[in-house]
Coordinates of C-alpha atoms in Angstrom, one line a residue:
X26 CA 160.4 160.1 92.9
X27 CA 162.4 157.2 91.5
X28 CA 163.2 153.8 92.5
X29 CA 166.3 154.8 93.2
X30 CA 165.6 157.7 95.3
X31 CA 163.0 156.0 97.2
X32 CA 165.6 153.3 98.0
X33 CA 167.7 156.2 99.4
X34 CA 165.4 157.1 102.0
X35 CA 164.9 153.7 102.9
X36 CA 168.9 153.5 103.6
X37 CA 169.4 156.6 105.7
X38 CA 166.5 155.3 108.0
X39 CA 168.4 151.9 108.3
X40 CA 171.8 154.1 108.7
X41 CA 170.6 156.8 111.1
X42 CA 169.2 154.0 113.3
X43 CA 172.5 152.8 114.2
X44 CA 171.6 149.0 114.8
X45 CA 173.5 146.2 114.4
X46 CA 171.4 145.5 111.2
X47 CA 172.6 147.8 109.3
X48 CA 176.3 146.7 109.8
X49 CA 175.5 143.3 108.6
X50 CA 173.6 144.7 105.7
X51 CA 176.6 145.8 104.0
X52 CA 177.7 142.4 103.1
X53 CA 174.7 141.8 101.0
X54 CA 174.6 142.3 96.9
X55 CA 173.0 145.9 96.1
X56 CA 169.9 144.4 95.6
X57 CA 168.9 142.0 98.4
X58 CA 170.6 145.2 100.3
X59 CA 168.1 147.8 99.3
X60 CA 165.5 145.5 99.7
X61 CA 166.2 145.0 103.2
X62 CA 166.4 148.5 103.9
X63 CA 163.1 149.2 102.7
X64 CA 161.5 145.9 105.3
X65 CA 163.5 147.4 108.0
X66 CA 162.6 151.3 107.2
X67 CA 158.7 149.9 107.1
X68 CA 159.3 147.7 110.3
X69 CA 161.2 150.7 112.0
X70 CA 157.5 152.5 111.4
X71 CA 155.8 149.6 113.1
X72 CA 158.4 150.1 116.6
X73 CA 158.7 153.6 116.5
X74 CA 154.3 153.8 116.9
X75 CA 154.5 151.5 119.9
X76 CA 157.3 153.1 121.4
X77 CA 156.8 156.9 120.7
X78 CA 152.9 156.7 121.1
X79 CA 150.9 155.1 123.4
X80 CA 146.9 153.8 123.6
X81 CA 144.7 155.2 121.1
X82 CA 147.6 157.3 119.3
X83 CA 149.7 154.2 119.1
X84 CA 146.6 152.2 118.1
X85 CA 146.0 154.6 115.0
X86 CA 149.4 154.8 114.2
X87 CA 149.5 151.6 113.3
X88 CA 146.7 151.8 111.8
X89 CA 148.3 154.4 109.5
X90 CA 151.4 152.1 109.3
X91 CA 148.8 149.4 107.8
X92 CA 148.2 151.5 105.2
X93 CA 151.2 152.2 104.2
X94 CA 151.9 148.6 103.6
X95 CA 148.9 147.7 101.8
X96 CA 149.4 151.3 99.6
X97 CA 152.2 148.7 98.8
X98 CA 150.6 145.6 98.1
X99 CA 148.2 148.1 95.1
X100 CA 148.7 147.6 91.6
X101 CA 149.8 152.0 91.6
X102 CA 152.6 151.4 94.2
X103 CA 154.7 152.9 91.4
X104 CA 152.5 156.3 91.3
X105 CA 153.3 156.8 95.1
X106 CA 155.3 159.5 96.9
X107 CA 155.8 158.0 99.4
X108 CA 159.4 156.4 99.9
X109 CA 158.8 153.3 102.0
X110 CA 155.5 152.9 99.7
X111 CA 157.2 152.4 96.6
X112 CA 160.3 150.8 97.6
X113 CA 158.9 148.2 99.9
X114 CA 156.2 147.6 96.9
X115 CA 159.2 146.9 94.9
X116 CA 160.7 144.7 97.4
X117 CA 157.9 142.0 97.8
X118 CA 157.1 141.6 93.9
X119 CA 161.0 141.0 93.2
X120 CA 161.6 138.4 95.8
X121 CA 157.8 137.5 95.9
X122 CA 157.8 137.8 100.0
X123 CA 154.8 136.7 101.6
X124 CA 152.5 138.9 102.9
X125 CA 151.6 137.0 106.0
X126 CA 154.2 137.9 108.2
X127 CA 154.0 141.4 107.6
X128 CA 150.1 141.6 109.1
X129 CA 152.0 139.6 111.8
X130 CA 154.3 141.3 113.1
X131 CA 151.3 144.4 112.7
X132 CA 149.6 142.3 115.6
X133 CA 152.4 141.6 117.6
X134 CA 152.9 145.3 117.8
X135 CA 149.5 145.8 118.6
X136 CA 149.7 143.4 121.4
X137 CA 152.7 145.7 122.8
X138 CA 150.0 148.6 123.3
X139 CA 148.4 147.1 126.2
X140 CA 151.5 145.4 127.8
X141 CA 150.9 141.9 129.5
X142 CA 152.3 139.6 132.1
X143 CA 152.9 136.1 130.0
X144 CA 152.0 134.1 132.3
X145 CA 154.2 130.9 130.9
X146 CA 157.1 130.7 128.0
X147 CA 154.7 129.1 125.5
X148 CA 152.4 132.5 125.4
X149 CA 155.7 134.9 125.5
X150 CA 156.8 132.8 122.4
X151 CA 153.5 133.9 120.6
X152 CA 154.4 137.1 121.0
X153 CA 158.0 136.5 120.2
X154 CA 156.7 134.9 116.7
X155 CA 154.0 137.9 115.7
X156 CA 157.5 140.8 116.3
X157 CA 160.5 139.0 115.8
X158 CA 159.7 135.7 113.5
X159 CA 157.8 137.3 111.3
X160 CA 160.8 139.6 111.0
X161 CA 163.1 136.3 110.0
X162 CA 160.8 135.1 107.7
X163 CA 161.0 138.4 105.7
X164 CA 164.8 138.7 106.0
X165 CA 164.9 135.1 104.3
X166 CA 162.6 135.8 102.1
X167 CA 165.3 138.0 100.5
X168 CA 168.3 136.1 101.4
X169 CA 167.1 133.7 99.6
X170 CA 167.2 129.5 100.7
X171 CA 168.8 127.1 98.2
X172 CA 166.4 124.3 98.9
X173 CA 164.3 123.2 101.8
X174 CA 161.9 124.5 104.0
X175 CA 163.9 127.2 106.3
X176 CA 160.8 129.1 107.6
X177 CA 161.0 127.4 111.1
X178 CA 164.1 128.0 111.8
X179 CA 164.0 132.0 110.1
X180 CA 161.1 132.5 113.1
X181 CA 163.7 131.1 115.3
X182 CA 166.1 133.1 114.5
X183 CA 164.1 136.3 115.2
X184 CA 163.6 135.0 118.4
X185 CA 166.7 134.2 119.3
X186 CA 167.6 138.0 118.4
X187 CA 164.6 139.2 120.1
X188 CA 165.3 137.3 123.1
X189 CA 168.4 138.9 123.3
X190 CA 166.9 142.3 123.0
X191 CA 164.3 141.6 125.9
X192 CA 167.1 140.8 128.5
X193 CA 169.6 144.0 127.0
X194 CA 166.2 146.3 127.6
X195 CA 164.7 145.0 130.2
X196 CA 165.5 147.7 132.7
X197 CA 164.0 150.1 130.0
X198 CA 161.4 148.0 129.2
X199 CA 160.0 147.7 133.1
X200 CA 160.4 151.8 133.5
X201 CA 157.9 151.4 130.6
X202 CA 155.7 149.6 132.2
X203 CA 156.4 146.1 129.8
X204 CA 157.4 142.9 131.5
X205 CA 158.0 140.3 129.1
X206 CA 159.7 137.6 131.1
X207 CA 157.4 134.5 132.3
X208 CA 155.6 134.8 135.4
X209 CA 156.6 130.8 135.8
X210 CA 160.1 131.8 135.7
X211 CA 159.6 134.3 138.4
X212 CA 158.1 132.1 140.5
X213 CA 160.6 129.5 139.4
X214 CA 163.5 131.3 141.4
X215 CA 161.4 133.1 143.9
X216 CA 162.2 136.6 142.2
X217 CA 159.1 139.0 142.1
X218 CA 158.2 141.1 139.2
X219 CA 158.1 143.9 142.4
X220 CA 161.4 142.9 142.5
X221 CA 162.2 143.7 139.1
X222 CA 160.1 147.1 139.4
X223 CA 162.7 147.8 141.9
X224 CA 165.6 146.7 140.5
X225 CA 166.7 144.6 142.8
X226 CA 170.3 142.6 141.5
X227 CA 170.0 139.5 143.8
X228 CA 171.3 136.0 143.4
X229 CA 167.7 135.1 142.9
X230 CA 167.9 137.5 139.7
X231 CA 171.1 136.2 138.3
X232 CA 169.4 132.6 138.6
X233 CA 166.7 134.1 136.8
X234 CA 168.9 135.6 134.4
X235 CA 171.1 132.6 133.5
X236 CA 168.0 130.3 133.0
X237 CA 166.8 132.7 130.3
X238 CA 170.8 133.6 128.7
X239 CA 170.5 129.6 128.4
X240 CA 166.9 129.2 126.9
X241 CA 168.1 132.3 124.2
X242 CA 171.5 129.8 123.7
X243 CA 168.8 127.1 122.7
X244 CA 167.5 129.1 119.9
X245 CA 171.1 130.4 118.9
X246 CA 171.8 126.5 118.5
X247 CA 169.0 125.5 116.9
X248 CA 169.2 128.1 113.6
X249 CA 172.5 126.9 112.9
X250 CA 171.5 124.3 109.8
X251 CA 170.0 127.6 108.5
X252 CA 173.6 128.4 107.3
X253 CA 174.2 125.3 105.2
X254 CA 171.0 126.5 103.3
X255 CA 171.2 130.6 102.4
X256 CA 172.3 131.4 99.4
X257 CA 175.7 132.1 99.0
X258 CA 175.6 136.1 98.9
X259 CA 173.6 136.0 102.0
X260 CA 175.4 134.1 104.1
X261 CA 178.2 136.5 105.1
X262 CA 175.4 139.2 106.4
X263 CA 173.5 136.5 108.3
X264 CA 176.2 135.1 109.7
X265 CA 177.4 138.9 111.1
X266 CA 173.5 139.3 112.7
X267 CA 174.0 136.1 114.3
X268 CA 177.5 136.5 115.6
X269 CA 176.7 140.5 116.6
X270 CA 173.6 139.1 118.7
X271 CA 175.4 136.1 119.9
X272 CA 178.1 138.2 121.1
X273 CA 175.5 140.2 122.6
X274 CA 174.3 137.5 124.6
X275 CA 177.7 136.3 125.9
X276 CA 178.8 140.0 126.9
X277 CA 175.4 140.3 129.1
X278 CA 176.1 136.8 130.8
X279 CA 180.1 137.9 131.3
X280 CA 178.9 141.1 133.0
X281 CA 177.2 139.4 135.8
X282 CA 173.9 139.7 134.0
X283 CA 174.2 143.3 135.1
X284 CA 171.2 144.5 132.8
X285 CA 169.2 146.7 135.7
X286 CA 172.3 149.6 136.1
X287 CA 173.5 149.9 132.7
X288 CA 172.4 149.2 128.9
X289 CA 175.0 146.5 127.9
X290 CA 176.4 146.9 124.1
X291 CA 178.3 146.2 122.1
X292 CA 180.8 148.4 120.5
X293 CA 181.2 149.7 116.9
X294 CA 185.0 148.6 116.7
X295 CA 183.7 145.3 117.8
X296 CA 180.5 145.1 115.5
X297 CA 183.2 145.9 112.8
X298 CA 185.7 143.4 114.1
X299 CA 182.8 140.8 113.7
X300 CA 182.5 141.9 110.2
X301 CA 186.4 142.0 109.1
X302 CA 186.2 138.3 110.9
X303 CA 183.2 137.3 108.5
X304 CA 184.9 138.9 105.5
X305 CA 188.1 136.3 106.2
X306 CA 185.9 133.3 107.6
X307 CA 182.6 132.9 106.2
X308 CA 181.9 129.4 107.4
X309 CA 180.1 129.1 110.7
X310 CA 182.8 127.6 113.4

């Protein structure tokens, strides 16, 4: 297998997914692009074990995903057959990534096998740093930062988008037994997680609701100075991940917060709207 063809792989797994990632990926130079197909084909591994397997069988899985990344890190990741093996082996040595985040977001995922009630916002941001920081911090890594430290603000970044995830899925996510928002918060606005079991749509939940739409805003606000530092052929494709998420965000607070009947999205002429927008105004507004 070449380099090239192993790249290939990593692509149609990024295109078959159908995430707003992959849109946004298109803006990038050819090769921070392949690069960040091969992160997301290996981190695509790491979701698809929690959320096709469960227990034991998710447990080895990622055990088997582990392997696969430190097949990787080996001085023969050139002699493997393995697509994801040798591209993301590639990937690390040519923009030196660090290692670190990709053992954490290994953990995180572990933590998702035994699904927990986080009892405040400081332990549910833990988590939020081990899957979706961790996931920043590797996307910089290839984007590349012109000066500064920008690692705080690439974790907060995945958490912004993770955030945003958590209150699209989180009908999904409780008919999967996974509760992610703060028991304080629950309390907070006298909505139960039985509640939430039971899908309840109450002004108590909309309360609920907003409070966390406005925390997620927080972040959203916070990772702006994160554009004034990016390298100049990244910025276009960050600033399409942000906007597509951000958007995100604002369609789920325009709907009435309407997460429990339907899976709010939004739409491929819209994604690509966002992207014709970013072609003609690459500043942040």
């Amino acid at each position: 297998m070449t380099l090239d063809e192993a790249y290939s792989v990593c692509k149609s797994i990024a295109r078959q997914s159908g995430t707003s990632f992959y849109y946004g990926l298109q803006l990038l130079p050819v090769v921070k692009r392949r690069s960040m197909y091969a992160v997301y084909a290996w981190s695509r591994l790491c979701d698809d074990a929690v959320d096709e397997f469960s227990g034991e069988e998710a447990m080895s899985q990622l055990n088997r995903i582990q392997e696969v990344l430190e097949r990787a890190l080996a001085d023969d990741y050139e002699q493997q057959t393995d697509a994801i093996v040798y591209a993301l082996g590639d990937s690390i040595r040519r923009f030196q990534l660090p290692i670190a985040p990709f053992y954490g977001l290994l953990e995180g995922m572990r933590m998702d096998i035994q699904p927990q009630i986080y009892r405040t916002f400081d332990e549910l941001k833990e988590y939020l740093k081990r899957v979706a920081g961790t996931i920043g911090e590797m996307c910089i890594g290839i984007f590349g930062i012109r000066e500064g430290d920008a690692s705080e603000m690439a974790v907060d970044m995945g958490i912004a988008l993770q955030l945003t995830n958590i209150l699209r899925d989180l009908k999904e996510d409780v008919e999967r037994g996974r509760i992610y928002l703060p028991q304080e918060d629950f309390e907070r606005f006298g909505y139960s997680m039985g509640d939430l079991k039971a899908l309840r749509h109450t002004p108590a939940f909309i309360e609920l609701m907003s409070f966390q739409v406005s925390r997620a805003y927080q972040f959203y606000h916070r990772v702006r100075p994160l554009f004034s530092m990016v390298e100049p052929d990244s910025l276009r494709c960050m600033r399409v991940l942000y906007m597509v998420y951000f958007n995100l965000l604002k369609r789920i607070e325009e709907d009435g917060y309407n997460v429990l009947a339907r899976r709010i999205r939004i739409s491929t002429p819209r994604k690509l709207w966002l992207v014709g927008e970013t072609l003609w105004r690459p500043k942040m507004v």
